[in-house]
mmCIF file of C-alpha atoms and ligand atoms in Angstrom:
data_model
loop_
_atom_site.group_PDB
_atom_site.id
_atom_site.type_symbol
_atom_site.label_atom_id
_atom_site.label_comp_id
_atom_site.label_asym_id
_atom_site.label_seq_id
_atom_site.Cartn_x
_atom_site.Cartn_y
_atom_site.Cartn_z
ATOM 1 C CA MET T 45 -0.245 -0.435 -0.253
ATOM 2 C CA GLN T 46 1.434 3.671 -0.955
ATOM 3 C CA SER T 47 0.856 5.492 2.752
ATOM 4 C CA GLU T 48 2.415 8.822 0.835
ATOM 5 C CA PHE T 49 1.674 9.926 -2.099
ATOM 6 C CA ARG T 50 1.753 13.271 -4.520
ATOM 7 C CA TYR T 51 1.001 14.055 -8.437
ATOM 8 C CA LEU T 52 -0.342 16.462 -10.161
ATOM 9 C CA SER T 53 -3.929 16.598 -12.676
ATOM 10 C CA TYR T 54 -4.734 18.486 -15.088
ATOM 11 C CA PRO T 55 -8.009 20.612 -15.985
ATOM 12 C CA GLN T 56 -8.663 18.513 -19.003
ATOM 13 C CA GLU T 57 -12.164 18.680 -20.815
ATOM 14 C CA VAL T 58 -13.003 14.774 -21.881
ATOM 15 C CA ILE T 59 -15.620 13.576 -24.102
ATOM 16 C CA PHE T 60 -16.058 10.292 -24.907
ATOM 17 C CA ALA T 61 -19.117 8.984 -27.236
ATOM 18 C CA PRO T 62 -20.067 7.792 -31.253
ATOM 19 C CA GLY T 63 -20.208 10.082 -33.551
ATOM 20 C CA VAL T 64 -18.640 12.952 -31.223
ATOM 21 C CA LEU T 65 -16.797 13.997 -33.898
ATOM 22 C CA ALA T 66 -19.467 15.505 -35.634
ATOM 23 C CA ARG T 67 -20.280 17.898 -32.474
ATOM 24 C CA LEU T 68 -16.892 19.190 -32.089
ATOM 25 C CA SER T 69 -17.696 23.058 -33.394
ATOM 26 C CA GLU T 70 -19.695 23.070 -29.807
ATOM 27 C CA ALA T 71 -16.798 22.181 -27.396
ATOM 28 C CA VAL T 72 -14.494 24.786 -29.459
ATOM 29 C CA ASP T 73 -17.042 27.321 -29.332
ATOM 30 C CA ARG T 74 -17.550 26.719 -25.361
ATOM 31 C CA SER T 75 -13.513 27.876 -25.073
ATOM 32 C CA GLY T 76 -13.893 30.653 -27.660
ATOM 33 C CA TRP T 77 -11.410 28.881 -30.160
ATOM 34 C CA GLN T 78 -12.258 30.403 -33.200
ATOM 35 C CA ARG T 79 -8.955 30.016 -35.450
ATOM 36 C CA LEU T 80 -7.285 26.025 -35.501
ATOM 37 C CA LEU T 81 -4.590 24.800 -37.345
ATOM 38 C CA LEU T 82 -4.902 20.827 -37.431
ATOM 39 C CA CYS T 83 -1.846 18.299 -37.178
ATOM 40 C CA THR T 84 -2.199 14.386 -38.905
ATOM 41 C CA SER T 85 -0.694 12.415 -40.944
ATOM 42 C CA HIS T 86 -1.684 10.585 -44.805
ATOM 43 C CA SER T 87 -3.791 8.058 -43.354
ATOM 44 C CA LEU T 88 -6.395 9.999 -41.762
ATOM 45 C CA GLN T 89 -6.733 12.357 -45.771
ATOM 46 C CA ALA T 90 -6.957 8.521 -46.993
ATOM 47 C CA ASN T 91 -9.770 7.546 -45.101
ATOM 48 C CA GLY T 92 -11.663 10.244 -45.334
ATOM 49 C CA GLN T 93 -11.475 11.620 -41.406
ATOM 50 C CA VAL T 94 -9.509 14.517 -42.610
ATOM 51 C CA ASP T 95 -13.137 15.423 -44.255
ATOM 52 C CA SER T 96 -15.019 15.050 -41.617
ATOM 53 C CA LEU T 97 -13.186 17.052 -39.086
ATOM 54 C CA LYS T 98 -13.779 20.192 -41.752
ATOM 55 C CA SER T 99 -16.915 19.361 -41.868
ATOM 56 C CA ALA T 100 -17.627 19.561 -38.191
ATOM 57 C CA LEU T 101 -15.554 22.678 -38.224
ATOM 58 C CA GLY T 102 -16.242 24.903 -41.058
ATOM 59 C CA GLY T 103 -14.234 27.597 -41.426
ATOM 60 C CA ARG T 104 -12.301 27.547 -37.758
ATOM 61 C CA LEU T 105 -10.284 25.027 -38.962
ATOM 62 C CA VAL T 106 -7.535 27.877 -40.939
ATOM 63 C CA GLY T 107 -4.589 25.321 -41.382
ATOM 64 C CA MET T 108 -3.793 22.147 -41.778
ATOM 65 C CA PHE T 109 -0.139 20.050 -41.474
ATOM 66 C CA ASP T 110 -1.173 16.560 -42.893
ATOM 67 C CA ARG T 111 2.615 15.048 -42.966
ATOM 68 C CA VAL T 112 3.216 14.386 -39.254
ATOM 69 C CA GLN T 113 5.830 11.733 -39.064
ATOM 70 C CA PRO T 114 6.792 9.272 -36.930
ATOM 71 C CA HIS T 115 8.719 9.784 -33.375
ATOM 72 C CA VAL T 116 7.797 13.639 -34.132
ATOM 73 C CA GLN T 117 10.905 15.063 -35.781
ATOM 74 C CA ASP T 118 12.566 18.660 -34.784
ATOM 75 C CA MET T 119 12.916 19.454 -38.515
ATOM 76 C CA GLN T 120 8.803 19.498 -38.657
ATOM 77 C CA VAL T 121 8.113 20.882 -35.807
ATOM 78 C CA ASP T 122 9.689 24.575 -36.550
ATOM 79 C CA GLU T 123 7.630 24.112 -40.176
ATOM 80 C CA VAL T 124 4.087 23.573 -38.204
ATOM 81 C CA LEU T 125 5.599 26.502 -35.496
ATOM 82 C CA ALA T 126 5.842 28.922 -38.769
ATOM 83 C CA LEU T 127 2.525 28.099 -39.729
ATOM 84 C CA ALA T 128 1.034 28.168 -36.527
ATOM 85 C CA VAL T 129 2.014 32.222 -36.614
ATOM 86 C CA ALA T 130 1.323 32.852 -39.853
ATOM 87 C CA HIS T 131 -2.074 31.409 -39.386
ATOM 88 C CA GLU T 132 -2.352 33.576 -35.948
ATOM 89 C CA ILE T 133 -3.940 30.340 -34.880
ATOM 90 C CA ASP T 134 -5.618 30.283 -30.937
ATOM 91 C CA ALA T 135 -5.779 26.653 -30.613
ATOM 92 C CA VAL T 136 -3.806 23.766 -31.898
ATOM 93 C CA ILE T 137 -5.224 20.035 -33.399
ATOM 94 C CA GLY T 138 -3.847 17.061 -33.162
ATOM 95 C CA MET T 139 -5.269 14.292 -34.591
ATOM 96 C CA GLY T 140 -4.566 10.256 -35.233
ATOM 97 C CA GLY T 141 -2.008 8.981 -33.249
ATOM 98 C CA GLY T 142 0.705 9.410 -30.737
ATOM 99 C CA SER T 143 2.635 11.365 -33.220
ATOM 100 C CA PRO T 144 0.139 13.827 -34.543
ATOM 101 C CA ILE T 145 -0.708 14.923 -30.926
ATOM 102 C CA GLY T 146 2.912 14.303 -29.878
ATOM 103 C CA MET T 147 3.125 17.233 -32.672
ATOM 104 C CA ALA T 148 0.645 19.639 -31.165
ATOM 105 C CA LYS T 149 2.459 19.388 -28.149
ATOM 106 C CA ALA T 150 5.435 20.244 -29.791
ATOM 107 C CA VAL T 151 4.234 23.140 -31.294
ATOM 108 C CA SER T 152 2.799 24.388 -28.196
ATOM 109 C CA TYR T 153 5.814 24.285 -26.065
ATOM 110 C CA ALA T 154 7.382 25.993 -28.934
ATOM 111 C CA PHE T 155 4.809 28.994 -29.438
ATOM 112 C CA GLY T 156 5.280 29.493 -25.787
ATOM 113 C CA THR T 157 9.054 29.614 -25.544
ATOM 114 C CA ALA T 158 8.879 31.655 -29.224
ATOM 115 C CA PHE T 159 6.173 33.770 -27.536
ATOM 116 C CA PRO T 160 6.341 33.671 -23.441
ATOM 117 C CA ALA T 161 4.147 36.760 -22.915
ATOM 118 C CA ALA T 162 1.428 34.272 -24.615
ATOM 119 C CA GLN T 163 -1.566 34.158 -22.547
ATOM 120 C CA PRO T 164 -2.566 31.251 -22.462
ATOM 121 C CA SER T 165 -0.061 29.643 -24.393
ATOM 122 C CA LEU T 166 -1.622 27.513 -27.254
ATOM 123 C CA PRO T 167 -3.810 24.987 -26.271
ATOM 124 C CA ILE T 168 -4.344 21.747 -27.247
ATOM 125 C CA ILE T 169 -7.619 19.881 -29.302
ATOM 126 C CA ALA T 170 -6.383 15.626 -28.989
ATOM 127 C CA ILE T 171 -8.214 13.165 -30.751
ATOM 128 C CA PRO T 172 -6.749 10.166 -30.795
ATOM 129 C CA THR T 173 -7.742 7.552 -33.362
ATOM 130 C CA THR T 174 -4.670 4.957 -31.927
ATOM 131 C CA TYR T 175 -4.700 3.650 -28.737
ATOM 132 C CA ALA T 176 -1.479 5.322 -27.932
ATOM 133 C CA GLY T 177 -2.757 7.340 -24.831
ATOM 134 C CA SER T 178 -0.797 10.420 -25.860
ATOM 135 C CA GLU T 179 -3.690 12.221 -25.315
ATOM 136 C CA MET T 180 -3.812 12.656 -21.469
ATOM 137 C CA THR T 181 -0.095 13.637 -20.650
ATOM 138 C CA ALA T 182 1.687 16.310 -20.404
ATOM 139 C CA VAL T 183 4.648 14.656 -22.040
ATOM 140 C CA TYR T 184 5.836 14.509 -25.233
ATOM 141 C CA GLY T 185 9.177 12.875 -27.014
ATOM 142 C CA MET T 186 10.597 15.034 -30.049
ATOM 143 C CA THR T 187 13.597 12.824 -32.159
ATOM 144 C CA HIS T 188 16.560 15.712 -32.874
ATOM 145 C CA THR T 189 17.540 15.065 -35.939
ATOM 146 C CA HIS T 190 20.976 16.181 -36.231
ATOM 147 C CA GLU T 191 22.493 14.329 -33.173
ATOM 148 C CA THR T 192 24.612 11.230 -34.518
ATOM 149 C CA PRO T 193 23.073 9.075 -33.782
ATOM 150 C CA PRO T 194 19.569 10.539 -34.157
ATOM 151 C CA ARG T 195 18.210 11.024 -30.042
ATOM 152 C CA LYS T 196 14.414 10.897 -28.921
ATOM 153 C CA VAL T 197 14.500 13.908 -25.671
ATOM 154 C CA THR T 198 11.000 14.108 -23.726
ATOM 155 C CA VAL T 199 9.832 17.193 -22.407
ATOM 156 C CA ASN T 200 7.026 17.382 -19.637
ATOM 157 C CA ASP T 201 5.204 20.396 -18.683
ATOM 158 C CA PRO T 202 1.600 20.644 -17.098
ATOM 159 C CA LYS T 203 0.670 23.389 -19.927
ATOM 160 C CA ILE T 204 1.183 20.999 -22.540
ATOM 161 C CA ALA T 205 -1.770 18.697 -20.940
ATOM 162 C CA PRO T 206 -4.406 18.609 -23.576
ATOM 163 C CA LYS T 207 -7.344 21.143 -22.794
ATOM 164 C CA LEU T 208 -10.308 19.020 -25.103
ATOM 165 C CA VAL T 209 -10.055 15.490 -25.676
ATOM 166 C CA ILE T 210 -12.284 13.915 -27.912
ATOM 167 C CA TYR T 211 -12.388 9.965 -28.009
ATOM 168 C CA ASP T 212 -15.086 8.871 -31.028
ATOM 169 C CA PRO T 213 -14.695 5.233 -30.984
ATOM 170 C CA GLY T 214 -15.616 5.403 -34.699
ATOM 171 C CA LEU T 215 -12.325 6.730 -35.711
ATOM 172 C CA THR T 216 -10.819 3.848 -34.940
ATOM 173 C CA LEU T 217 -12.914 1.604 -37.209
ATOM 174 C CA ALA T 218 -10.696 1.940 -39.738
ATOM 175 C CA LEU T 219 -7.555 1.289 -37.699
ATOM 176 C CA PRO T 220 -5.695 -1.784 -39.550
ATOM 177 C CA PRO T 221 -4.801 -4.976 -37.751
ATOM 178 C CA PRO T 222 -1.099 -4.181 -37.090
ATOM 179 C CA LEU T 223 -1.652 -1.060 -35.773
ATOM 180 C CA THR T 224 -4.270 -2.225 -33.592
ATOM 181 C CA ALA T 225 -2.396 -4.559 -31.954
ATOM 182 C CA SER T 226 0.432 -2.616 -31.337
ATOM 183 C CA THR T 227 -0.871 0.438 -30.311
ATOM 184 C CA GLY T 228 -3.080 -1.718 -27.843
ATOM 185 C CA ILE T 229 -0.372 -3.610 -26.362
ATOM 186 C CA ASN T 230 1.622 0.170 -25.863
ATOM 187 C CA ALA T 231 -1.993 0.661 -24.434
ATOM 188 C CA LEU T 232 -1.607 -2.026 -22.101
ATOM 189 C CA ALA T 233 2.597 -1.529 -21.326
ATOM 190 C CA HIS T 234 1.377 1.990 -19.734
ATOM 191 C CA CYS T 235 -1.115 0.486 -17.233
ATOM 192 C CA ILE T 236 1.741 -2.334 -16.299
ATOM 193 C CA GLU T 237 4.447 0.509 -16.256
ATOM 194 C CA ALA T 238 1.725 2.629 -14.163
ATOM 195 C CA LEU T 239 1.204 -0.618 -11.504
ATOM 196 C CA TYR T 240 4.809 -0.682 -10.245
ATOM 197 C CA SER T 241 5.812 2.540 -11.010
ATOM 198 C CA VAL T 242 8.075 4.296 -7.881
ATOM 199 C CA THR T 243 5.249 7.358 -8.055
ATOM 200 C CA ARG T 244 2.023 4.951 -8.305
ATOM 201 C CA HIS T 245 -0.693 6.368 -6.405
ATOM 202 C CA PRO T 246 -4.726 4.762 -5.365
ATOM 203 C CA LEU T 247 -5.827 7.045 -8.641
ATOM 204 C CA SER T 248 -3.072 5.288 -11.174
ATOM 205 C CA THR T 249 -3.585 2.240 -10.064
ATOM 206 C CA ALA T 250 -7.174 1.956 -9.913
ATOM 207 C CA ALA T 251 -6.923 3.433 -13.777
ATOM 208 C CA ALA T 252 -4.429 0.921 -14.507
ATOM 209 C CA LEU T 253 -6.071 -2.331 -13.541
ATOM 210 C CA SER T 254 -9.421 -1.196 -14.812
ATOM 211 C CA GLY T 255 -7.729 -0.429 -18.075
ATOM 212 C CA ILE T 256 -6.129 -4.061 -17.797
ATOM 213 C CA ARG T 257 -9.503 -5.252 -17.815
ATOM 214 C CA HIS T 258 -10.913 -3.659 -20.706
ATOM 215 C CA ILE T 259 -8.162 -4.030 -22.582
ATOM 216 C CA SER T 260 -8.089 -7.824 -22.129
ATOM 217 C CA GLY T 261 -12.147 -8.124 -22.867
ATOM 218 C CA ALA T 262 -11.750 -6.233 -25.924
ATOM 219 C CA LEU T 263 -8.271 -6.214 -28.199
ATOM 220 C CA PHE T 264 -7.842 -9.439 -29.629
ATOM 221 C CA ARG T 265 -11.451 -8.964 -30.614
ATOM 222 C CA CYS T 266 -10.745 -5.401 -32.044
ATOM 223 C CA TYR T 267 -7.805 -7.285 -34.213
ATOM 224 C CA GLN T 268 -10.316 -10.154 -35.278
ATOM 225 C CA ALA T 269 -12.906 -7.717 -36.325
ATOM 226 C CA GLY T 270 -12.103 -4.064 -36.594
ATOM 227 C CA ASN T 271 -15.717 -2.759 -37.552
ATOM 228 C CA ASN T 272 -16.735 -3.982 -34.096
ATOM 229 C CA LEU T 273 -18.191 -0.608 -32.536
ATOM 230 C CA GLU T 274 -19.007 -2.665 -28.869
ATOM 231 C CA ALA T 275 -15.533 -4.065 -29.378
ATOM 232 C CA ARG T 276 -13.362 -0.632 -30.418
ATOM 233 C CA THR T 277 -15.566 1.883 -27.617
ATOM 234 C CA GLU T 278 -14.399 -1.130 -24.712
ATOM 235 C CA MET T 279 -10.989 -0.757 -25.914
ATOM 236 C CA PHE T 280 -10.831 3.002 -26.294
ATOM 237 C CA ILE T 281 -11.999 3.188 -22.381
ATOM 238 C CA GLY T 282 -9.079 1.191 -22.172
ATOM 239 C CA SER T 283 -7.166 2.697 -23.832
ATOM 240 C CA HIS T 284 -8.041 6.150 -22.025
ATOM 241 C CA LEU T 285 -7.698 4.591 -18.641
ATOM 242 C CA ALA T 286 -3.994 3.648 -19.395
ATOM 243 C CA GLY T 287 -3.006 7.220 -21.219
ATOM 244 C CA LEU T 288 -5.095 8.592 -17.222
ATOM 245 C CA SER T 289 -3.059 6.133 -15.311
ATOM 246 C CA LEU T 290 0.337 7.094 -17.009
ATOM 247 C CA ALA T 291 -0.421 10.873 -17.191
ATOM 248 C CA SER T 292 0.642 11.572 -13.273
ATOM 249 C CA VAL T 293 3.057 8.571 -12.892
ATOM 250 C CA SER T 294 6.799 8.349 -13.851
ATOM 251 C CA MET T 295 7.409 5.333 -16.246
ATOM 252 C CA GLY T 296 10.246 2.570 -16.214
ATOM 253 C CA LEU T 297 12.717 0.636 -18.397
ATOM 254 C CA HIS T 298 10.563 -0.472 -20.887
ATOM 255 C CA HIS T 299 9.269 3.331 -21.575
ATOM 256 C CA GLY T 300 12.487 4.748 -21.421
ATOM 257 C CA LEU T 301 14.043 1.609 -24.095
ATOM 258 C CA CYS T 302 10.800 2.171 -26.145
ATOM 259 C CA HIS T 303 12.115 5.705 -26.449
ATOM 260 C CA VAL T 304 15.225 4.365 -27.530
ATOM 261 C CA LEU T 305 14.455 1.969 -29.965
ATOM 262 C CA GLY T 306 12.414 4.457 -31.640
ATOM 263 C CA GLY T 307 14.139 7.494 -32.053
ATOM 264 C CA THR T 308 17.606 5.818 -32.423
ATOM 265 C CA ALA T 309 16.704 2.752 -34.108
ATOM 266 C CA ASN T 310 13.551 3.920 -35.702
ATOM 267 C CA VAL T 311 11.330 0.878 -34.473
ATOM 268 C CA PRO T 312 7.767 2.260 -34.817
ATOM 269 C CA HIS T 313 6.929 2.627 -30.785
ATOM 270 C CA GLY T 314 3.763 -0.334 -31.332
ATOM 271 C CA ILE T 315 6.385 -2.633 -32.302
ATOM 272 C CA ALA T 316 8.921 -1.599 -29.606
ATOM 273 C CA ASN T 317 6.376 -1.777 -27.318
ATOM 274 C CA SER T 318 5.698 -4.710 -27.996
ATOM 275 C CA ILE T 319 8.500 -7.046 -28.770
ATOM 276 C CA ILE T 320 9.978 -5.471 -24.806
ATOM 277 C CA LEU T 321 6.945 -5.283 -22.896
ATOM 278 C CA PRO T 322 7.768 -9.926 -21.503
ATOM 279 C CA HIS T 323 11.057 -8.837 -21.079
ATOM 280 C CA ALA T 324 10.444 -5.779 -19.004
ATOM 281 C CA ILE T 325 8.028 -7.844 -16.965
ATOM 282 C CA ARG T 326 10.368 -10.605 -16.125
ATOM 283 C CA PHE T 327 13.234 -8.567 -16.244
ATOM 284 C CA ASN T 328 11.558 -6.696 -12.844
ATOM 285 C CA ALA T 329 9.516 -9.419 -11.655
ATOM 286 C CA ASP T 330 11.771 -9.664 -8.495
ATOM 287 C CA VAL T 331 10.426 -6.509 -7.347
ATOM 288 C CA THR T 332 7.376 -5.824 -9.215
ATOM 289 C CA ALA T 333 5.756 -8.709 -8.467
ATOM 290 C CA PRO T 334 3.327 -7.956 -5.833
ATOM 291 C CA GLN T 335 1.868 -4.597 -7.584
ATOM 292 C CA LEU T 336 1.725 -7.130 -11.015
ATOM 293 C CA LEU T 337 -0.279 -10.517 -9.691
ATOM 294 C CA PRO T 338 -3.594 -8.456 -10.120
ATOM 295 C CA ALA T 339 -2.523 -7.299 -13.697
ATOM 296 C CA ALA T 340 -2.115 -11.079 -14.379
ATOM 297 C CA GLU T 341 -5.425 -12.331 -12.398
ATOM 298 C CA ALA T 342 -6.686 -9.477 -15.277
ATOM 299 C CA LEU T 343 -5.297 -10.917 -18.645
ATOM 300 C CA GLY T 344 -6.863 -14.461 -17.110
ATOM 301 C CA ILE T 345 -4.148 -16.140 -14.870
ATOM 302 C CA SER T 346 -5.355 -17.847 -12.062
ATOM 303 C CA VAL T 347 -2.265 -16.801 -9.182
ATOM 304 C CA ASN T 348 -3.402 -18.973 -6.283
ATOM 305 C CA GLY T 349 -1.192 -21.433 -5.410
ATOM 306 C CA ILE T 350 1.671 -20.329 -7.604
ATOM 307 C CA SER T 351 4.346 -18.040 -6.375
ATOM 308 C CA PRO T 352 4.609 -14.618 -7.511
ATOM 309 C CA MET T 353 7.816 -15.521 -9.802
ATOM 310 C CA VAL T 354 5.836 -18.584 -11.286
ATOM 311 C CA ALA T 355 2.833 -15.798 -11.767
ATOM 312 C CA MET T 356 5.370 -13.507 -13.343
ATOM 313 C CA ASP T 357 6.351 -15.503 -15.865
ATOM 314 C CA ALA T 358 3.334 -16.712 -17.029
ATOM 315 C CA LEU T 359 2.671 -13.197 -17.354
ATOM 316 C CA ALA T 360 5.482 -12.515 -19.184
ATOM 317 C CA GLN T 361 5.088 -15.447 -21.439
ATOM 318 C CA LYS T 362 0.832 -14.444 -22.080
ATOM 319 C CA VAL T 363 2.017 -11.103 -23.264
ATOM 320 C CA PHE T 364 4.283 -12.680 -25.754
ATOM 321 C CA GLU T 365 1.299 -15.352 -27.380
ATOM 322 C CA LEU T 366 -0.839 -12.745 -27.731
ATOM 323 C CA ILE T 367 1.187 -10.263 -29.728
ATOM 324 C CA GLY T 368 1.722 -13.797 -31.645
ATOM 325 C CA ARG T 369 -1.632 -14.485 -32.080
ATOM 326 C CA MET T 370 -1.606 -10.577 -33.612
ATOM 327 C CA ASN T 371 1.267 -11.272 -35.625
ATOM 328 C CA VAL T 372 3.126 -8.451 -34.126
ATOM 329 C CA PRO T 373 6.584 -9.365 -34.102
ATOM 330 C CA GLN T 374 7.564 -10.700 -31.484
ATOM 331 C CA ARG T 375 11.483 -10.669 -31.322
ATOM 332 C CA LEU T 376 13.754 -6.921 -32.150
ATOM 333 C CA ARG T 377 15.558 -8.799 -35.484
ATOM 334 C CA ASP T 378 12.142 -8.897 -36.942
ATOM 335 C CA ALA T 379 10.825 -5.452 -36.226
ATOM 336 C CA GLY T 380 11.277 -4.293 -39.937
ATOM 337 C CA VAL T 381 13.964 -1.705 -39.929
ATOM 338 C CA ALA T 382 17.715 -1.442 -40.220
ATOM 339 C CA LEU T 383 18.881 -2.544 -36.943
ATOM 340 C CA LYS T 384 21.980 -4.736 -36.468
ATOM 341 C CA GLU T 385 22.788 -7.270 -33.288
ATOM 342 C CA SER T 386 25.843 -5.593 -33.244
ATOM 343 C CA ASP T 387 23.865 -2.382 -32.538
ATOM 344 C CA LEU T 388 22.599 -3.305 -28.931
ATOM 345 C CA PRO T 389 25.570 -2.387 -26.861
ATOM 346 C CA SER T 390 25.320 1.229 -28.276
ATOM 347 C CA LEU T 391 21.558 1.307 -27.521
ATOM 348 C CA ALA T 392 21.977 -0.582 -24.023
ATOM 349 C CA GLN T 393 24.623 2.833 -23.010
ATOM 350 C CA LEU T 394 22.224 5.084 -24.799
ATOM 351 C CA ALA T 395 19.103 3.734 -22.547
ATOM 352 C CA PHE T 396 21.390 3.699 -19.629
ATOM 353 C CA GLN T 397 21.433 7.483 -19.545
ATOM 354 C CA ASN T 398 17.942 7.691 -20.417
ATOM 355 C CA ARG T 399 16.078 9.068 -17.312
ATOM 356 C CA THR T 400 12.943 7.122 -17.203
ATOM 357 C CA VAL T 401 14.823 4.461 -17.751
ATOM 358 C CA GLN T 402 16.825 5.510 -14.307
ATOM 359 C CA ASN T 403 13.058 5.527 -12.668
ATOM 360 C CA ASN T 404 12.570 2.028 -13.218
ATOM 361 C CA PRO T 405 11.812 0.377 -9.891
ATOM 362 C CA LYS T 406 13.944 -2.299 -10.041
ATOM 363 C CA PRO T 407 17.892 -0.224 -10.097
ATOM 364 C CA ILE T 408 19.631 -0.866 -13.286
ATOM 365 C CA THR T 409 23.277 -0.104 -12.117
ATOM 366 C CA GLU T 410 25.057 -0.771 -15.093
ATOM 367 C CA PRO T 411 24.241 -1.179 -19.392
ATOM 368 C CA ALA T 412 25.362 -4.423 -19.484
ATOM 369 C CA GLN T 413 21.407 -5.467 -17.668
ATOM 370 C CA ILE T 414 19.865 -3.739 -20.519
ATOM 371 C CA GLU T 415 21.737 -5.404 -22.850
ATOM 372 C CA THR T 416 21.556 -8.859 -21.648
ATOM 373 C CA LEU T 417 17.344 -7.694 -22.257
ATOM 374 C CA LEU T 418 18.008 -6.446 -25.606
ATOM 375 C CA ARG T 419 19.712 -9.140 -26.537
ATOM 376 C CA ASN T 420 16.798 -11.630 -24.980
ATOM 377 C CA ALA T 421 14.710 -10.041 -27.338
ATOM 378 C CA TRP T 422 16.807 -10.364 -30.466
HETATM 379 P P1 NAD J 525 1.895 7.138 -34.713
HETATM 380 O O1 NAD J 525 1.145 8.076 -34.231
HETATM 381 O O2 NAD J 525 3.114 7.133 -35.565
HETATM 382 O O3 NAD J 525 0.740 6.588 -36.318
HETATM 383 C C1 NAD J 525 1.007 5.279 -36.925
HETATM 384 C C2 NAD J 525 0.586 5.056 -38.087
HETATM 385 O O4 NAD J 525 -0.903 4.976 -37.862
HETATM 386 C C3 NAD J 525 0.870 6.333 -39.045
HETATM 387 O O5 NAD J 525 0.704 5.908 -40.306
HETATM 388 C C4 NAD J 525 -1.052 6.507 -39.066
HETATM 389 O O6 NAD J 525 -1.075 7.444 -40.564
HETATM 390 C C5 NAD J 525 -1.501 4.964 -38.725
HETATM 391 N N1 NAD J 525 -2.972 5.768 -38.116
HETATM 392 C C6 NAD J 525 -3.009 6.555 -37.153
HETATM 393 N N2 NAD J 525 -4.262 6.474 -36.822
HETATM 394 C C7 NAD J 525 -5.165 5.691 -37.700
HETATM 395 C C8 NAD J 525 -6.400 5.055 -37.990
HETATM 396 N N3 NAD J 525 -7.806 5.291 -37.938
HETATM 397 N N4 NAD J 525 -6.611 4.233 -39.396
HETATM 398 C C9 NAD J 525 -5.465 4.625 -40.127
HETATM 399 N N5 NAD J 525 -4.504 4.429 -39.815
HETATM 400 C C10 NAD J 525 -4.342 5.499 -38.667
HETATM 401 O O7 NAD J 525 1.683 5.946 -33.408
HETATM 402 P P2 NAD J 525 1.908 5.638 -32.129
HETATM 403 O O8 NAD J 525 1.164 3.983 -32.339
HETATM 404 O O9 NAD J 525 -0.286 5.811 -31.944
HETATM 405 O O10 NAD J 525 1.986 6.630 -31.325
HETATM 406 C C11 NAD J 525 3.727 6.901 -31.576
HETATM 407 C C12 NAD J 525 4.110 8.088 -30.905
HETATM 408 O O11 NAD J 525 3.087 8.475 -30.152
HETATM 409 C C13 NAD J 525 5.287 7.955 -30.387
HETATM 410 O O12 NAD J 525 6.309 8.970 -30.780
HETATM 411 C C14 NAD J 525 5.441 7.584 -28.955
HETATM 412 O O13 NAD J 525 6.757 8.104 -28.424
HETATM 413 C C15 NAD J 525 4.551 8.938 -28.431
HETATM 414 N N6 NAD J 525 3.716 8.438 -27.357
HETATM 415 C C16 NAD J 525 3.501 9.455 -26.844
HETATM 416 C C17 NAD J 525 2.920 9.050 -25.298
HETATM 417 C C18 NAD J 525 3.008 10.632 -24.465
HETATM 418 O O14 NAD J 525 2.133 10.170 -23.695
HETATM 419 N N7 NAD J 525 3.636 10.885 -24.675
HETATM 420 C C19 NAD J 525 1.942 8.400 -25.217
HETATM 421 C C20 NAD J 525 2.298 7.403 -26.439
HETATM 422 C C21 NAD J 525 2.725 7.161 -27.823
#
């Protein structure tokens, strides 16, 4: 039991309802925003979701950047900031996965740095279409492309917590099975790391456990039948709870390592999460088993009569098998990027310097521990 805790929460309006995107203008008008800039990616143009947003917002949408690349690239942030200034916007929308929402946060932060007198700083509207959960947090990662190797750096600031979050489960019906699976595992990873976070508190624990129950009940069904609105709705509630649990606690080895694999080796975020999660669970098991036993139960493992370490092994195996059943790569060598086994020591070294990794509940005292994990995942 946590007998002492401290956390920040943010003023956010969260609206969750099938079809709510069509009523977005009501919420925007309540806040008095009149000139909006959209950050999104090509797939959302292609599947018609950008058109739905345009018709919901009418003349309020004054600009758009629809080329957001994964892992928020610093050069693109400069481009979007210039658009924001040129269009004299009063709010920025991130619609899509974690990357467009991260871009909206990065632009808001850059705007606040460029114009410190602007009050309030540029508010963010987040409209997620994957299960990454960024819409609920006050953090983004940005890849510094000029560094060798490129490095993803996170920025935390309460001002970049999205002010308005719109969950329309209909927007996820078109999410292809591989992205459904891998971003769904990302949501599961938020819950797992929130449960054993060194800064966990009663609310984060409750959100994480409830999130795991929803994800456990819905993720595979969404993967099998993407157009099942009931399953999509349950999964979106799960990813909302996962994002909520993530928002107020520090993450650990798993998330820090995934950032390094994404920013430096270009592994897609959901795939990095899927490959690393079973190994992170095993790595931490001797310290975190008491916190993860309810997670194992929520995923259908009977923990009665077995030792906590056996239960943790079963949990890691269950996650590994779920990933395999959804045809997501289970090994780093299959991640689909130009990563070599000989790169693992330098990635371990980078991860060792990562602040998030250093917040892991089980102390990490040398890069060799991370290198062993990476070799197990290779
Ligand atoms: P992403 O945003 O990079 O999107 C991956 C792909 O999914 C893109 O090609 C996109 O066009 C496509 N896509 C998204 N929604 C779609 C839909 N409905 N239909 C069809 N295609 C769709 O990937 P992601 O996994 O959602 O987000 C990963 C990024 O978010 C990483 O940069 C990660 O670091 C960040 N992230 C941040 C937080 C946070 O709290 N700040 C949390 C989780 C992830």
